[in-house]
C-alpha cells in the first residue's frame, strides 16, 4: 500500500499493470499521483500477484480482488471515502460499493467496464490468442510482444512512455500471473450490481479507447442510477498529461470531489512553513498518530528516510516533540480523515 497527500481520503481500487514504487517515477502515472493527491489523501495498492504484492497468491479471482480492497479500507480504518475504479478496477469498485454503500461517498470510474471480454460477445479464439501472447512474450527482454498491449493502453504515448509501459508490464507481473489475471477479467459481469448502486457516480471514458470500447463505458453509466457520463476525446486507455482531455478530466473530477475544508485551510500554512509535498504527506500521517515504521510502510519509504524527514519537519514547523507535531498538524487540518 502507498499513501500520499492530505485531505479527504480517495482510494483507488487495484488493477493489473501496477507497481506502487515504479509508478511514482513513471512518465505515465506520476501526473495522476500528483493531481489526485493535491487535495486528497490518495491511497493505492498493488493487486495481488502484481507489483510489490505476493507474487504467489493462493488465488487470482474477482472475489479475491474485492476482498483485498475491503482489507485495505479496513487497514486504514476508513469509515467513509471516495472510491476510484480504473479499467478492471472499475468492476471491483462497483462490487465494493454494492457491498458497502454506507462507506462510499462518491464513485469515480475511468475507462471501466462492467462486462469482461467474453461477456461482450467476443469469440473464445480472440481471447485465447491474447492469453497465449502473454505467456509467450511477457517475460522476454524483447518488448515486441508486450508492445501489443502498450499500443492498446497508450497508443498516442511518446517513445519514452511506450518504453516505460513495456518495462512496467514485465516488472509488474510474471507471465503466469498476467495470463491468469486476464483470463479472470474475461468473465467479469457486475451489471446486476451496478443497477443496485445508490452512490453519486461519475463515469469517464475516451471516445476512441483502444483497450475498452467506448460503448462499454456508456453502457456501464446507463446501468448506474443517476450516474453522470463524461466522454473524453482521445484514444488512450490511460489518459496522458499532454492530452487536451487531461484538463477536462481534472476539472470535472474536482467539481465532483471538492476539497475538504481542512485541505484548503492546511495547505497555505504548510507551504508557508516551507514543507515539501512529501513532508506534508509524512506530517499528515504523524497527525493521524502513525509512528515512523507505519509511515514508511504507508508511503513505501525506508524507515531511515522517514526519520530524516521527521527531523526536517520538526525544524521547519518549530516543534521538538511528536506530540507538538501532532497538535500542529491537527490545528492546520493536515492528516484529518473523514470517519
XYZ file of C-alpha atoms in Angstrom:
339
model
C 0.000 0.000 0.000
C 1.081 3.598 -0.536
C -0.470 6.853 0.677
C 0.303 10.367 -0.474
C -1.260 13.783 0.066
C -3.596 15.198 2.682
C -7.301 15.832 2.818
C -10.392 13.657 2.392
C -9.499 10.053 1.505
C -9.592 8.856 -2.089
C -8.996 5.124 -2.535
C -8.016 3.582 -5.877
C -9.248 0.045 -6.418
C -6.340 -2.030 -7.696
C -5.899 -3.003 -11.313
C -3.231 -5.075 -13.014
C -0.125 -3.430 -14.503
C 0.708 -1.543 -11.326
C 3.766 -1.193 -9.108
C 3.423 1.400 -6.338
C 7.157 2.208 -6.297
C 7.809 2.097 -10.039
C 4.624 4.086 -10.830
C 5.779 7.009 -8.694
C 8.634 7.629 -11.151
C 6.535 6.990 -14.222
C 6.059 9.422 -17.125
C 2.563 7.908 -17.414
C 1.347 7.608 -13.810
C 3.256 10.321 -11.909
C 0.913 13.113 -13.146
C -2.023 11.086 -11.808
C -0.342 10.752 -8.410
C 0.445 14.455 -8.304
C -3.062 15.619 -9.185
C -5.076 13.047 -7.226
C -3.083 13.776 -4.057
C -3.273 17.558 -4.451
C -6.478 17.864 -2.417
C -6.947 14.324 -1.085
C -5.214 11.586 0.806
C -4.697 9.253 -2.139
C -4.477 5.591 -1.177
C -3.362 2.959 -3.668
C -2.113 -0.611 -3.513
C -0.870 -3.303 -5.862
C -3.254 -6.010 -6.961
C -2.398 -9.480 -5.707
C 0.122 -11.098 -7.999
C 1.401 -7.690 -9.173
C 3.954 -5.110 -8.116
C 5.056 -5.403 -4.507
C 2.258 -7.767 -3.509
C 2.663 -11.502 -3.041
C 3.715 -12.962 -6.406
C 2.348 -16.412 -5.476
C -1.163 -15.717 -4.153
C -3.422 -18.696 -3.381
C -5.979 -17.446 -5.883
C -6.421 -14.817 -8.578
C -10.156 -14.269 -8.779
C -12.600 -11.398 -8.889
C -13.929 -12.161 -5.401
C -10.381 -12.146 -4.008
C -9.758 -8.726 -5.598
C -12.854 -7.293 -3.916
C -11.733 -8.857 -0.638
C -8.333 -7.196 -0.982
C -9.984 -3.796 -1.357
C -12.009 -4.484 1.774
C -8.795 -5.346 3.621
C -7.070 -2.127 2.517
C -10.013 0.024 3.607
C -10.169 -1.726 6.968
C -6.411 -1.377 7.463
C -6.744 2.393 7.038
C -9.811 2.447 9.318
C -11.797 4.433 6.801
C -15.468 4.796 7.529
C -16.428 6.888 4.501
C -14.376 7.775 1.434
C -14.390 8.409 -2.308
C -13.561 5.394 -4.457
C -11.814 5.381 -7.850
C -12.002 2.431 -10.232
C -9.957 2.451 -13.431
C -10.243 -0.160 -16.176
C -10.529 -3.563 -14.462
C -10.609 -1.757 -11.104
C -13.959 -0.249 -12.065
C -15.745 -3.580 -11.676
C -14.001 -4.149 -8.334
C -15.071 -0.683 -7.137
C -18.677 -1.347 -8.193
C -18.760 -4.656 -6.326
C -17.326 -2.989 -3.215
C -19.821 -0.109 -3.373
C -22.681 -2.589 -3.723
C -21.488 -4.481 -0.627
C -20.698 -1.374 1.442
C -22.907 1.510 0.247
C -22.616 3.250 3.602
C -18.860 3.664 3.165
C -18.571 5.034 -0.369
C -19.314 8.766 -0.549
C -18.633 9.092 -4.294
C -17.669 6.651 -7.018
C -15.424 7.621 -9.956
C -14.986 5.222 -12.871
C -12.425 5.774 -15.622
C -12.092 3.585 -18.718
C -14.054 0.987 -16.808
C -16.220 -1.888 -17.927
C -18.919 -3.957 -16.303
C -18.610 -6.894 -18.703
C -15.437 -8.817 -19.423
C -14.435 -9.645 -22.987
C -16.270 -12.972 -23.128
C -19.394 -11.332 -21.689
C -19.447 -8.839 -24.576
C -19.841 -11.438 -27.284
C -16.182 -11.778 -28.217
C -15.030 -15.110 -29.596
C -13.061 -17.520 -27.418
C -10.377 -17.710 -30.105
C -9.606 -13.996 -29.821
C -9.461 -14.153 -26.038
C -7.261 -17.251 -26.051
C -4.867 -15.650 -28.533
C -4.214 -12.699 -26.207
C -3.533 -15.039 -23.288
C -1.117 -17.104 -25.406
C 0.645 -13.895 -26.410
C 1.163 -13.037 -22.749
C 2.537 -16.487 -21.917
C 4.918 -16.398 -24.880
C 6.313 -12.893 -24.666
C 5.605 -11.247 -21.331
C 8.877 -12.122 -19.658
C 11.212 -11.685 -22.636
C 13.798 -8.937 -22.919
C 12.468 -8.192 -26.399
C 9.426 -5.923 -25.844
C 7.773 -6.740 -29.195
C 5.104 -8.961 -27.629
C 4.334 -6.514 -24.817
C 4.130 -3.628 -27.277
C 0.815 -5.085 -28.464
C -0.694 -4.268 -25.078
C 1.150 -0.952 -24.740
C -0.389 0.109 -28.056
C -3.828 -0.600 -26.608
C -3.244 1.275 -23.356
C -1.411 4.372 -24.644
C -1.443 4.329 -28.474
C -0.685 8.072 -28.568
C 2.082 7.927 -25.998
C 5.615 9.157 -26.630
C 8.533 6.823 -27.265
C 9.635 7.256 -23.641
C 6.144 6.459 -22.350
C 5.899 3.372 -24.557
C 9.270 2.129 -23.361
C 8.296 2.691 -19.745
C 4.972 0.896 -20.184
C 6.682 -2.047 -21.894
C 9.018 -2.315 -18.908
C 6.136 -1.981 -16.443
C 4.413 -4.999 -17.959
C 7.469 -7.177 -17.382
C 8.216 -5.755 -13.932
C 4.676 -5.718 -12.573
C 3.710 -9.368 -13.087
C 5.061 -12.741 -14.164
C 3.751 -14.224 -17.424
C 1.764 -16.796 -15.441
C 0.122 -14.197 -13.195
C -0.572 -11.804 -16.062
C -2.249 -14.558 -18.059
C -4.320 -15.709 -15.071
C -5.441 -12.129 -14.341
C -6.509 -11.510 -17.930
C -8.402 -14.801 -18.045
C -10.245 -13.887 -14.845
C -11.276 -10.492 -16.256
C -12.839 -12.150 -19.305
C -15.676 -13.492 -17.159
C -16.442 -10.385 -15.082
C -20.062 -9.201 -15.087
C -21.102 -6.620 -12.488
C -24.071 -5.274 -14.432
C -26.651 -6.538 -11.901
C -24.630 -4.959 -9.075
C -24.286 -1.656 -10.935
C -28.066 -1.400 -11.170
C -28.365 -1.580 -7.369
C -25.964 1.284 -6.625
C -27.233 4.401 -4.885
C -23.920 6.249 -4.799
C -23.120 9.528 -6.629
C -21.152 8.295 -9.632
C -19.045 9.957 -12.319
C -18.002 7.874 -15.349
C -15.191 8.933 -17.729
C -14.375 7.172 -20.995
C -12.295 8.068 -24.056
C -14.310 8.105 -27.273
C -11.760 6.017 -29.189
C -10.386 3.981 -26.277
C -8.168 1.337 -27.875
C -8.449 -1.073 -24.931
C -12.043 -0.897 -23.651
C -14.714 0.124 -26.180
C -16.401 3.479 -25.627
C -19.800 1.784 -25.697
C -18.831 -0.267 -22.657
C -18.298 2.907 -20.653
C -21.564 4.399 -21.819
C -23.384 1.111 -21.129
C -21.963 0.997 -17.613
C -23.005 4.584 -16.873
C -26.540 3.820 -18.085
C -26.808 0.938 -15.616
C -25.921 3.025 -12.536
C -28.883 5.117 -11.341
C -28.114 8.828 -11.595
C -24.579 8.364 -12.926
C -23.076 11.194 -14.976
C -21.196 10.163 -18.116
C -18.299 12.320 -19.341
C -16.891 11.410 -22.771
C -13.291 12.426 -23.406
C -11.656 12.942 -26.785
C -8.754 10.599 -27.383
C -7.585 7.041 -27.972
C -5.571 6.382 -24.831
C -6.969 3.985 -22.257
C -4.725 5.668 -19.671
C -5.123 9.425 -20.012
C -1.827 11.273 -20.519
C -0.959 14.690 -19.112
C -0.180 16.008 -22.609
C -3.719 15.391 -23.901
C -6.273 18.235 -24.096
C -8.729 15.911 -22.319
C -6.477 15.884 -19.234
C -7.639 19.347 -18.173
C -11.271 18.462 -18.853
C -10.896 15.353 -16.715
C -9.353 17.231 -13.786
C -11.959 19.996 -13.848
C -14.860 17.539 -13.855
C -13.219 15.406 -11.171
C -12.563 18.343 -8.832
C -16.098 19.622 -9.246
C -17.336 16.167 -8.283
C -14.819 15.639 -5.454
C -14.409 19.064 -3.848
C -11.500 19.512 -1.491
C -12.330 19.290 2.172
C -12.287 22.413 4.306
C -9.286 21.070 6.188
C -7.279 20.645 2.978
C -7.915 24.206 1.854
C -7.097 25.509 5.317
C -3.987 23.436 5.874
C -2.129 23.800 2.570
C -1.232 27.532 2.861
C 0.029 27.037 6.418
C 2.116 24.027 5.413
C 3.528 25.824 2.376
C 4.349 28.913 4.429
C 6.392 26.685 6.728
C 8.385 25.515 3.715
C 7.165 21.922 3.820
C 7.534 19.972 0.610
C 4.663 17.844 -0.701
C 6.478 14.749 0.548
C 6.928 16.290 4.013
C 3.257 17.271 4.100
C 2.329 13.649 3.425
C 4.558 12.496 6.304
C 3.194 15.178 8.631
C -0.348 14.170 7.715
C 0.331 10.632 8.888
C 2.035 11.925 12.046
C -1.168 13.866 12.698
C -3.108 10.608 12.429
C -0.900 9.057 15.109
C 1.294 6.793 12.953
C 4.854 6.020 14.043
C 7.835 6.104 11.675
C 7.609 2.437 10.756
C 3.902 2.684 9.897
C 4.530 5.861 7.882
C 7.333 4.145 5.953
C 5.004 1.267 5.106
C 2.133 3.561 4.082
C 4.330 5.711 1.828
C 6.584 2.919 0.533
C 9.683 4.595 2.002
C 12.617 3.356 4.047
C 12.218 3.961 7.763
C 15.502 5.872 7.813
C 14.174 8.218 5.107
C 11.047 8.895 7.159
C 13.151 9.525 10.284
C 15.209 12.130 8.427
C 12.076 13.792 7.030
C 10.515 13.937 10.503
C 13.604 15.785 11.783
C 13.351 18.244 8.882
C 9.636 18.781 9.527
C 10.196 19.452 13.229
C 12.800 22.103 12.388
C 10.575 23.817 9.818
C 7.433 24.000 11.962
C 9.351 24.825 15.152
C 8.493 21.856 17.377
C 10.662 19.451 19.349
C 8.307 16.585 20.226
C 5.967 14.301 18.297
C 3.025 15.431 20.428
C 3.683 19.037 19.394
C 3.873 17.965 15.744
C 0.549 16.140 16.062
C -1.044 19.265 17.552
C 0.446 21.469 14.811
C -0.820 19.144 12.086
C -4.302 18.957 13.556
C -4.511 22.724 14.044
C -3.638 23.070 10.356
C -6.192 20.453 9.373
C -3.472 18.176 7.978
C -3.997 14.479 8.318
C -7.610 14.628 9.417
C -9.687 11.878 7.845
C -13.477 11.894 7.440
C -14.638 8.988 9.587
